[in-house]
Short mmCIF file of C-alpha atoms in Angstrom, two decimals:
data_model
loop_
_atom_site.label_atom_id
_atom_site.label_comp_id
_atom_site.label_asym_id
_atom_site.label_seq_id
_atom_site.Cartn_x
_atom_site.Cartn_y
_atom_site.Cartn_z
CA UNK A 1 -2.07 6.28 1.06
CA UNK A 2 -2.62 9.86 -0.66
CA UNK A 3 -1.04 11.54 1.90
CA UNK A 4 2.88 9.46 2.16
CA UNK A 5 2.92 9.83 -1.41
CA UNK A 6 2.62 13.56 -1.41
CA UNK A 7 5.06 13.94 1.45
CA UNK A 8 7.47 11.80 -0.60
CA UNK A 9 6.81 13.66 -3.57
CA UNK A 10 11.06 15.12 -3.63
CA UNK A 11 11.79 11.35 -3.18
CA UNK A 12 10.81 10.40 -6.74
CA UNK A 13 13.69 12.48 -8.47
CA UNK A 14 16.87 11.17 -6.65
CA UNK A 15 15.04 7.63 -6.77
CA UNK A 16 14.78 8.38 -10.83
CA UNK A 17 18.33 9.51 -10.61
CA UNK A 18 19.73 6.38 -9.23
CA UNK A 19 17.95 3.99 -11.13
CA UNK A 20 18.70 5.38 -14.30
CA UNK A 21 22.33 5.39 -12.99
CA UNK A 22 21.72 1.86 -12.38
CA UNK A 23 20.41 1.00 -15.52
CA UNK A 24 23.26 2.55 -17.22
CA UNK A 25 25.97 0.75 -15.13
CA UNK A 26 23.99 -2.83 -15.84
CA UNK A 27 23.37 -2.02 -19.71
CA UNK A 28 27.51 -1.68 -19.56
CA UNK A 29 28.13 0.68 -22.72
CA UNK A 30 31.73 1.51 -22.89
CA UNK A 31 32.23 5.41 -23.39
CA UNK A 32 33.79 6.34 -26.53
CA UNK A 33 37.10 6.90 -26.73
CA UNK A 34 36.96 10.94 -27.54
CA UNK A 35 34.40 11.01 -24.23
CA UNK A 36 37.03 9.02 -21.76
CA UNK A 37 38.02 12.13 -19.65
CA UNK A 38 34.01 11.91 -18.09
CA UNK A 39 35.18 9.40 -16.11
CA UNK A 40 37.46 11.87 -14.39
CA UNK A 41 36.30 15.22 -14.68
CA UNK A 42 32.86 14.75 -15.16
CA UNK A 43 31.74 13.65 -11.61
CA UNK A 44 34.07 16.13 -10.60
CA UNK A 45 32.38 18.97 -12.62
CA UNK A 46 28.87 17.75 -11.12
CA UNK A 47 30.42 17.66 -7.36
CA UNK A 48 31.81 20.84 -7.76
CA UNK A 49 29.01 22.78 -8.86
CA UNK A 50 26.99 21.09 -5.99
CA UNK A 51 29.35 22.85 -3.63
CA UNK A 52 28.95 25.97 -4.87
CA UNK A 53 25.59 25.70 -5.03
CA UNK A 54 25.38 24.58 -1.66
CA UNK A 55 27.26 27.64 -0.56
CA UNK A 56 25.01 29.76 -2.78
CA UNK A 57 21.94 29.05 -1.06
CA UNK A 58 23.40 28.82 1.79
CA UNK A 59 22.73 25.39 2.58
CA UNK A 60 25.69 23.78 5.49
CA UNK A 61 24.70 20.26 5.20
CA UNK A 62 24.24 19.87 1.34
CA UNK A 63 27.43 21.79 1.41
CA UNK A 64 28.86 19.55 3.85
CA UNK A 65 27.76 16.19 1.71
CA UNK A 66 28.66 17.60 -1.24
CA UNK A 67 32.65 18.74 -0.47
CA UNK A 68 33.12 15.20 1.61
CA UNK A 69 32.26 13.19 -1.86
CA UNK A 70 34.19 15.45 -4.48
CA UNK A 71 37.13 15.66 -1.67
CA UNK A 72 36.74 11.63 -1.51
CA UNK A 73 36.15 11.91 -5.35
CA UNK A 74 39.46 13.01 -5.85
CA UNK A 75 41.45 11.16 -3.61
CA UNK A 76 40.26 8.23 -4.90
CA UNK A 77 40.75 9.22 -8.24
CA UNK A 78 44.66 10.13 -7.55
CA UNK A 79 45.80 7.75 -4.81
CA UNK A 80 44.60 4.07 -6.02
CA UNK A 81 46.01 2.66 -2.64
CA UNK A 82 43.24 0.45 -1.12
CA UNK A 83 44.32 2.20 2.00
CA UNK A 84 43.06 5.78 0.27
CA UNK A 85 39.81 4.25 -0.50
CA UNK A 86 39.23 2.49 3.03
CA UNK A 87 39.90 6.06 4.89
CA UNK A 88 37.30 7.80 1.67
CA UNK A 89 35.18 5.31 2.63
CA UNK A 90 35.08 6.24 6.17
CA UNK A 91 35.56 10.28 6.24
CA UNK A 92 32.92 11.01 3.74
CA UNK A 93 29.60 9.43 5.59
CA UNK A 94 31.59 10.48 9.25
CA UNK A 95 31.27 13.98 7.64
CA UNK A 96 27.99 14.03 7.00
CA UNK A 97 26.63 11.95 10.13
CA UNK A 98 28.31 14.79 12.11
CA UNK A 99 26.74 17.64 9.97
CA UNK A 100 23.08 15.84 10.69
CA UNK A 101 24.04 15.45 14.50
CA UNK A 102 24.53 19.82 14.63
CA UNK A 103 21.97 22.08 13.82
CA UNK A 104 21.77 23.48 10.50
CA UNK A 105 24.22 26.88 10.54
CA UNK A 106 24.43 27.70 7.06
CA UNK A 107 27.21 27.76 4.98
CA UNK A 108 27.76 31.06 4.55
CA UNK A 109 29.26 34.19 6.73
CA UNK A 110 31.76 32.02 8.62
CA UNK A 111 29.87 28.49 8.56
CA UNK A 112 31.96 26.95 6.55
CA UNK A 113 35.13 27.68 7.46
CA UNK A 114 35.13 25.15 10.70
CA UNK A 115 34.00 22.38 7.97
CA UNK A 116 36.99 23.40 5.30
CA UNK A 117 39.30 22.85 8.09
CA UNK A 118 37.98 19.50 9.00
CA UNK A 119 38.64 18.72 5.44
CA UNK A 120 41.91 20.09 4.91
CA UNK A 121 42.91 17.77 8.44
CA UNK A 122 41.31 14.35 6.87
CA UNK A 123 43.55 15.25 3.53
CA UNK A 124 46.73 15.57 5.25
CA UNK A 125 45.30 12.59 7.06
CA UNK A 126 44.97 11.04 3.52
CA UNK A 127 48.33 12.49 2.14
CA UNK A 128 50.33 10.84 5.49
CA UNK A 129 48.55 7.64 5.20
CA UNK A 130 50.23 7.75 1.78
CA UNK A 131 53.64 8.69 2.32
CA UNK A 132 53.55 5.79 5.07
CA UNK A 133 53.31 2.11 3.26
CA UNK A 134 53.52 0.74 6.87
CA UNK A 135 49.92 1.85 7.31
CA UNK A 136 48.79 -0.02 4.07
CA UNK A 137 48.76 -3.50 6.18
CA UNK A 138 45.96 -1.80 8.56
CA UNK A 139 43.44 -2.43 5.78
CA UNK A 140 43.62 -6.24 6.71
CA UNK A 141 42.19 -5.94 9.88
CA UNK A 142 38.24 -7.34 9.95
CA UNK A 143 36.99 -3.96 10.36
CA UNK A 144 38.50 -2.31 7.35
CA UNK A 145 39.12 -4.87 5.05
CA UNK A 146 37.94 -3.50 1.64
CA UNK A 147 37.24 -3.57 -1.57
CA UNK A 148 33.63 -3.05 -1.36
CA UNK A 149 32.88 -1.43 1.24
CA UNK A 150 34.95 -2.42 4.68
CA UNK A 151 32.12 -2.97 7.65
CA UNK A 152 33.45 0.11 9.24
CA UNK A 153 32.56 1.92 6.38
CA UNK A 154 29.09 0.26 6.25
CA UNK A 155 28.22 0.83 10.08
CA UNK A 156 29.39 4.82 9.37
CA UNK A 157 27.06 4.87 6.20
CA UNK A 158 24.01 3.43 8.02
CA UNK A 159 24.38 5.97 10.85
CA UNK A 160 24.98 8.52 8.35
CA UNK A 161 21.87 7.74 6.45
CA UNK A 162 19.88 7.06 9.21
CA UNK A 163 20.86 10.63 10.70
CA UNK A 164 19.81 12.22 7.45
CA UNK A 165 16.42 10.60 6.76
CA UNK A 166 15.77 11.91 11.01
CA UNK A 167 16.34 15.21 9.51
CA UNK A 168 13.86 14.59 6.93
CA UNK A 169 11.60 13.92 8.78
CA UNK A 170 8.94 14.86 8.60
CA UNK A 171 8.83 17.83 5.97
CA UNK A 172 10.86 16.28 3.79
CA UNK A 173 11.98 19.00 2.18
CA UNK A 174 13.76 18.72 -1.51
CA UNK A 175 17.55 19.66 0.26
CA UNK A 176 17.08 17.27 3.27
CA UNK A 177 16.05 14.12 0.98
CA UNK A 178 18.93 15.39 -1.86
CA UNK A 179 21.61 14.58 1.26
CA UNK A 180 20.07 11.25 1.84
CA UNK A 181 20.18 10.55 -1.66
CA UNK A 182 23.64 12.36 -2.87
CA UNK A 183 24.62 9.72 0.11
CA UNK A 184 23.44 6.50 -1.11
CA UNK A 185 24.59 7.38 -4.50
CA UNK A 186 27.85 7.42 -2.66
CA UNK A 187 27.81 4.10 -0.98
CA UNK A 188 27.10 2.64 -4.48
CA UNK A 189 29.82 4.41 -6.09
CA UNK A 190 32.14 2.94 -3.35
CA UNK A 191 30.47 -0.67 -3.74
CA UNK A 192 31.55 -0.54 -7.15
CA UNK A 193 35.01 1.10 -6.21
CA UNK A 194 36.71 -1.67 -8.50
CA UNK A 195 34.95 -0.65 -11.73
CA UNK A 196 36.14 2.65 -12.56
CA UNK A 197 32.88 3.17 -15.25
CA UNK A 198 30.60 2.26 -12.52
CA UNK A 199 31.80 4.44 -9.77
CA UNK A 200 32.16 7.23 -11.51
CA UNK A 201 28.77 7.32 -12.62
CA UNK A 202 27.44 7.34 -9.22
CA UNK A 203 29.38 9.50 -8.07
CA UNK A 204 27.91 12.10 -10.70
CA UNK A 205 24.64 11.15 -9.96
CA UNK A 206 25.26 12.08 -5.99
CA UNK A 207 26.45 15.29 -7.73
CA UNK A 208 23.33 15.59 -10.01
CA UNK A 209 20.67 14.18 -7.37
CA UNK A 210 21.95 17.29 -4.77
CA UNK A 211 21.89 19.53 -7.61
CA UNK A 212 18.59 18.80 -8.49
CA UNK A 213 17.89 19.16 -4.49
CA UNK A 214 18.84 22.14 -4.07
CA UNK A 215 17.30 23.80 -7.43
CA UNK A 216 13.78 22.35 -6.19
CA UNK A 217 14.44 23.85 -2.69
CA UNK A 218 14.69 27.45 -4.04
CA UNK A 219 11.90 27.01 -6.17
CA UNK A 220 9.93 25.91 -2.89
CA UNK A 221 11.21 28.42 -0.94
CA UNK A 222 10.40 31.09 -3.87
CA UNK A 223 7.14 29.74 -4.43
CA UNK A 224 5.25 28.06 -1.09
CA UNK A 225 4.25 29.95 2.11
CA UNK A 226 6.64 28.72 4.73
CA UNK A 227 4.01 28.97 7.63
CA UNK A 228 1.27 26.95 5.96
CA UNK A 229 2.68 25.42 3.04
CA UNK A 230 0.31 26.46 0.60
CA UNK A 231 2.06 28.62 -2.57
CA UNK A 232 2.48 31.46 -2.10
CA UNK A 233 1.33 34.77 -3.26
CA UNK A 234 4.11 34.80 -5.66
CA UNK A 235 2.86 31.27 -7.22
CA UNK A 236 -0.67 33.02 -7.24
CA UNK A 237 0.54 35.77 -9.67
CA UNK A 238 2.43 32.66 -11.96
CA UNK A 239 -1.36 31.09 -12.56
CA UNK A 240 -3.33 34.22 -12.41
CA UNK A 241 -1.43 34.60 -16.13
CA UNK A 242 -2.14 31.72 -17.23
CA UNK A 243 -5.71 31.80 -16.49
CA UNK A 244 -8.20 31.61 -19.33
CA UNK A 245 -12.36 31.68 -19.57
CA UNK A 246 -14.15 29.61 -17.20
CA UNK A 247 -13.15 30.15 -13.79
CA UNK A 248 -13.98 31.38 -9.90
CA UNK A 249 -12.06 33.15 -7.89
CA UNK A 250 -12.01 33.40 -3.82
CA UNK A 251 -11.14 35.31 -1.48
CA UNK A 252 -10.89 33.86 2.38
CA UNK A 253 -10.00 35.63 5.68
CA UNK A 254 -9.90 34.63 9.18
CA UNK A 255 -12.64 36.26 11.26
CA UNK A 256 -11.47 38.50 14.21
CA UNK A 257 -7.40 37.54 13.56
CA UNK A 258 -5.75 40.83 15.07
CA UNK A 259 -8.01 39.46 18.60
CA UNK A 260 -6.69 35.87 18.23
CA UNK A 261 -2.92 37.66 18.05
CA UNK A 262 -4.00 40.13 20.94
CA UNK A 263 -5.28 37.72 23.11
CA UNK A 264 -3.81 34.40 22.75
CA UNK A 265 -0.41 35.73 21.28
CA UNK A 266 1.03 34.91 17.70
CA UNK A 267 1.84 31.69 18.60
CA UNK A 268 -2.24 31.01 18.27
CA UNK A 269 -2.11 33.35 15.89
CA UNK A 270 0.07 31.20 13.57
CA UNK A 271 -1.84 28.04 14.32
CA UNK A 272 -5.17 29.49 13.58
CA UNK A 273 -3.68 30.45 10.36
CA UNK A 274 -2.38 26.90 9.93
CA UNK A 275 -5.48 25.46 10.73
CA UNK A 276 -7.92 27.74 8.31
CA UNK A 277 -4.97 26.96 5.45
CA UNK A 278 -5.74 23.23 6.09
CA UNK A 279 -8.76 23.39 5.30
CA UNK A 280 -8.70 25.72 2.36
CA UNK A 281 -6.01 22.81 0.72
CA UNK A 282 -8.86 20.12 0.98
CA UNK A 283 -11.38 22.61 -0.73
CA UNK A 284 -13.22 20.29 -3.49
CA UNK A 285 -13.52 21.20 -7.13
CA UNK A 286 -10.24 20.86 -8.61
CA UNK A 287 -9.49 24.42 -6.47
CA UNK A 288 -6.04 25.43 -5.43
CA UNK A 289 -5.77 27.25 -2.34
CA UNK A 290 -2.69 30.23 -1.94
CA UNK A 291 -1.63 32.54 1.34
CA UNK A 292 -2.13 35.64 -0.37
CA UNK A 293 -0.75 37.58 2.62
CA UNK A 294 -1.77 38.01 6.32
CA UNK A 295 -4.96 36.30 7.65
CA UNK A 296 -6.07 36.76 3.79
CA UNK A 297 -6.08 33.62 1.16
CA UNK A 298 -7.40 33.09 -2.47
CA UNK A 299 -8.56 30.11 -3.95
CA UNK A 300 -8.78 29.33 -7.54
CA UNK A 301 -11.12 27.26 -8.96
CA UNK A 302 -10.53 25.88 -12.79
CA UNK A 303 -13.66 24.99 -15.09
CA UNK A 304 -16.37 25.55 -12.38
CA UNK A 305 -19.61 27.63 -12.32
CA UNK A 306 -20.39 30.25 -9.61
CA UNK A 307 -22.96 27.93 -8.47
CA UNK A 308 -20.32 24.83 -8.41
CA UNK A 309 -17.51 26.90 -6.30
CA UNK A 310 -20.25 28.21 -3.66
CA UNK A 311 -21.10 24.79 -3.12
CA UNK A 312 -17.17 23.86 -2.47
CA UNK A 313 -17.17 27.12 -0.32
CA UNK A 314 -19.68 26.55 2.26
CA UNK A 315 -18.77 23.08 2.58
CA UNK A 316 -14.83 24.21 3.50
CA UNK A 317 -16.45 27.27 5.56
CA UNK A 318 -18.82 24.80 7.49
CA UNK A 319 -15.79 22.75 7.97
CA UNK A 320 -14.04 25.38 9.52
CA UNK A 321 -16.27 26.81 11.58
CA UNK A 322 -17.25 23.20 13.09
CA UNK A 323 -13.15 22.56 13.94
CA UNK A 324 -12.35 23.06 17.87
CA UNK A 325 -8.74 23.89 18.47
CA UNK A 326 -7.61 23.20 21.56
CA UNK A 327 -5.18 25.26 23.29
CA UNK A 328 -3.13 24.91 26.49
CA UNK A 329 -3.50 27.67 29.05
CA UNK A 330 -0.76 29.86 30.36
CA UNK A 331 -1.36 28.99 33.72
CA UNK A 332 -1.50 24.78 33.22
CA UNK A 333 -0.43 23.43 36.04
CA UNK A 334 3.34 21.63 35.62
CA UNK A 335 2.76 18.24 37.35
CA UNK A 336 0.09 15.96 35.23
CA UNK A 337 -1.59 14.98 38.68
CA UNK A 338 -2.15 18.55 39.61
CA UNK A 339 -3.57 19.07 36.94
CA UNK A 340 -5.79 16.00 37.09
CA UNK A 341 -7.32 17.34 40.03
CA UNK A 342 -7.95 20.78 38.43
CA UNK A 343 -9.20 19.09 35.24
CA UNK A 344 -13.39 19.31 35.52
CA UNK A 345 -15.70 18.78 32.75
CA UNK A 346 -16.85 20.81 29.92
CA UNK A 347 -15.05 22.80 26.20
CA UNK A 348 -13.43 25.72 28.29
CA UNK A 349 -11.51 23.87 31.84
CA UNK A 350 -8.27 22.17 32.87
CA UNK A 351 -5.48 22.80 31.38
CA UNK A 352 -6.29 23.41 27.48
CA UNK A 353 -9.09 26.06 26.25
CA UNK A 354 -11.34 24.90 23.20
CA UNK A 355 -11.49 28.03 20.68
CA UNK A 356 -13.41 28.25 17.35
CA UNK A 357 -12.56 29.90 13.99
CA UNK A 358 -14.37 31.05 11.39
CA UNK A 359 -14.26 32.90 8.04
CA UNK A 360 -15.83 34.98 5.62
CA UNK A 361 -15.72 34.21 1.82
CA UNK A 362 -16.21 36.31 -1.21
CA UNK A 363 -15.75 34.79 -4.36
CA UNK A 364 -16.22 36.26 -8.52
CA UNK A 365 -16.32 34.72 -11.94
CA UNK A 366 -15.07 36.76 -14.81
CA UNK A 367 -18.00 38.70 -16.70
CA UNK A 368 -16.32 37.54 -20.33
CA UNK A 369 -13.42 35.84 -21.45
CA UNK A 370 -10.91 39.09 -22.05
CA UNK A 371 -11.85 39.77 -18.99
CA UNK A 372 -7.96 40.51 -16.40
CA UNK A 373 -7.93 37.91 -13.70
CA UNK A 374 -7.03 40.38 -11.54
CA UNK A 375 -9.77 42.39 -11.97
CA UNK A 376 -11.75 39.13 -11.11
CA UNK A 377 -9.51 39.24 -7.81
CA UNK A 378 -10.68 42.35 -6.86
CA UNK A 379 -14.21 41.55 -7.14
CA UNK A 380 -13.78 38.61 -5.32
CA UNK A 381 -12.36 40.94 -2.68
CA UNK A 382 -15.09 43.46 -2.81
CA UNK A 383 -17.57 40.14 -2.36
CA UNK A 384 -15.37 39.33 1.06
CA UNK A 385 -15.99 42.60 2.31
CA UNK A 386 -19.76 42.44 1.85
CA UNK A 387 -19.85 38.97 3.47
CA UNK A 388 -17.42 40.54 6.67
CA UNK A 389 -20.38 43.37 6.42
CA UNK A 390 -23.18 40.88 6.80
CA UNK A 391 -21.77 39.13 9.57
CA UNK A 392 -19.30 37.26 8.71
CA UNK A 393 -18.97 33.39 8.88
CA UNK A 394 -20.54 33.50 5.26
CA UNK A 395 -19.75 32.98 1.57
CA UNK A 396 -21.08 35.95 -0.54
CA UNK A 397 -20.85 36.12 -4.25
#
């Protein structure tokens, strides 16, 4: 149950998002008169800076979610026909179920331009489904009768939404759950298409929740290893500062890495690395485990004893060393009956090889309170080196 939760963690803020926007739409407080423009510009404002954030970060579907709503924002806002808002209702989730159908390009050097043209077609689409009253009558028909939502609009949305929690999954990063979410927020907004307080509340917080998205995304990208999601060395340096008396640091590396890369190719290389940072995450004692660069990692244990954090340190080592990864072989043979016949019985035959890891731990605890954490790194260091010098596969303190 521990481990959806954490996945889900980015969920929680566009959730928060919504239902506050929810709660302010039910609780029905008119805006005073001196605030009315929000209505108007402020979604707008919100949108906006969404898109250029988008394109800051260089993001092509958060950009591509956020220009469809403020484009839809606006047309809405400025052509009242229910014609306008069927066709908003339509383009803006079409959009963005084609930008989660293509592969992630960016938005930046070029990306966007293919995307800026799509939109600057569906508004001269809008603009001649204006200047042609004829075309008002098509809103009748079953499949686009609206307000709320017409069922085209509906079947678009649920593909659209559908397409972006598949792209979600399953890192769920902050920027891929911020589209799903700037999207619902969206279809709300449209729901309430007849109550001008209502949509234009949601369609700030679409605005707000890919803000937020895309703010937490840097910060993850800034701060967490993107090979084996633990933070990063950067995020090390952040709590090394903030460190105070009472605590045990460790230093972890991989046993024999540069042979893993030489003989079984990075590939390995990066999975062994996954594998040992696995385990280093689970470590008991409150610790925090970081990729402090290489095959090399540090863990940081708050409010424990030398005595405490060697326990936590052999058990994580032990668990390490016990782990079999299995690997397939270069040479497996293609057809599964083939290689049912070459298959035989024991760790090292068929078509996958068994290999083992293990590493060598030093750790340190700081000789007095003034004393620099990263002096206390360094001795945790100089600890690792005795333990690679005793053999490794050992803790030494």
């Amino acid at each position: 149950m521990i481990e959806p939760l954490r996945l889900l963690k980015p969920a929680w803020v566009p959730i928060g998002i919504l239902a506050a926007t929810a709660l302010l739409v039910w609780l029905g407080k008119p805006l005073p008169a001196t605030l009315a423009g929000l209505r108007t510009w402020g979604p707008a404002v919100v949108l906006f800076a969404a898109v250029a954030l988008a394109w800051w970060f260089n993001r092509g579907r958060s950009l591509v979610v956020a220009a469809s709503i403020f484009c839809g924002f606006v047309a809405f806002l400025n052509f009242p026909p229910k014609a306008i808002y069927t066709a908003v209702a339509i383009l803006v989730p079409l959009n963005a179920l084609a930008a989660m159908i293509r592969p992630e390009q960016g938005a930046r050097h070029g990306a966007a331009i293919p995307w800026l043209l799509l939109l600057a077609l569906e508004a001269g689409l809008i603009w001649f489904i204006m200047k042609n009253p004829q075309l008002h009558s098509l809103v009748d028909h079953w499949l686009l009768r609206s307000p709320p939502l017409p069922l085209a609009g509906r079947l678009v949305f649920a593909a659209a939404f559908a397409a972006a929690v598949w792209r979600a999954w399953p890192e769920f990063t902050p920027a891929q759950i911020g589209n799903a979410g700037a999207l619902a927020a969206f279809y709300l907004a449209m729901e309430w298409g007849a109550a001008p307080g209502a949509h234009a509340a949601f369609m700030a917080a679409g605005g707000l929740v890919l803000l937020v998205a895309l703010l937490h995304e840097s910060h993850r990208l800034a701060f967490r290893d993107q090979l084996t999601g633990l933070p990063s060395r950067r995020a090390l340096e952040e709590r090394l500062r903030s460190l105070r008396a009472g605590y045990v640091i460790a230093m972890a590396d991989v046993d024999h890495f540069k042979s893993f890369n030489d003989q079984h190719g990075h590939d390995i290389g990066d999975q062994v690395l996954k594998l040992v940072a696995g385990r280093l995450a689970e470590v008991g004692g409150g610790a925090t485990a970081y990729r402090y660069g290489g095959e090399e990692f540090c863990v940081i244990f708050p409010g424990q004893s030398l005595a405490e954090a060697e326990r936590h340190l052999q058990a994580v080592r032990q668990a390490i060393e016990g782990y079999r990864m299995a690997v397939r072989r270069e040479d497996r043979p293609k057809k599964a009956k083939e290689g049912e016949k070459r298959r035989g019985v024991g760790e090292d035959s068929g078509s996958t090889k068994v290999l083992s890891v293990t590493v060598s731990i030093g750790f340190a605890a700081p000789a007095d309170e003034h004393a620099n954490p990263v002096h206390v790194v360094k001795a945790a260091d100089e600890a690792l080196y005795r333990a690679k010098q005793g053999g490794r596969n050992r803790v030494a303190g």
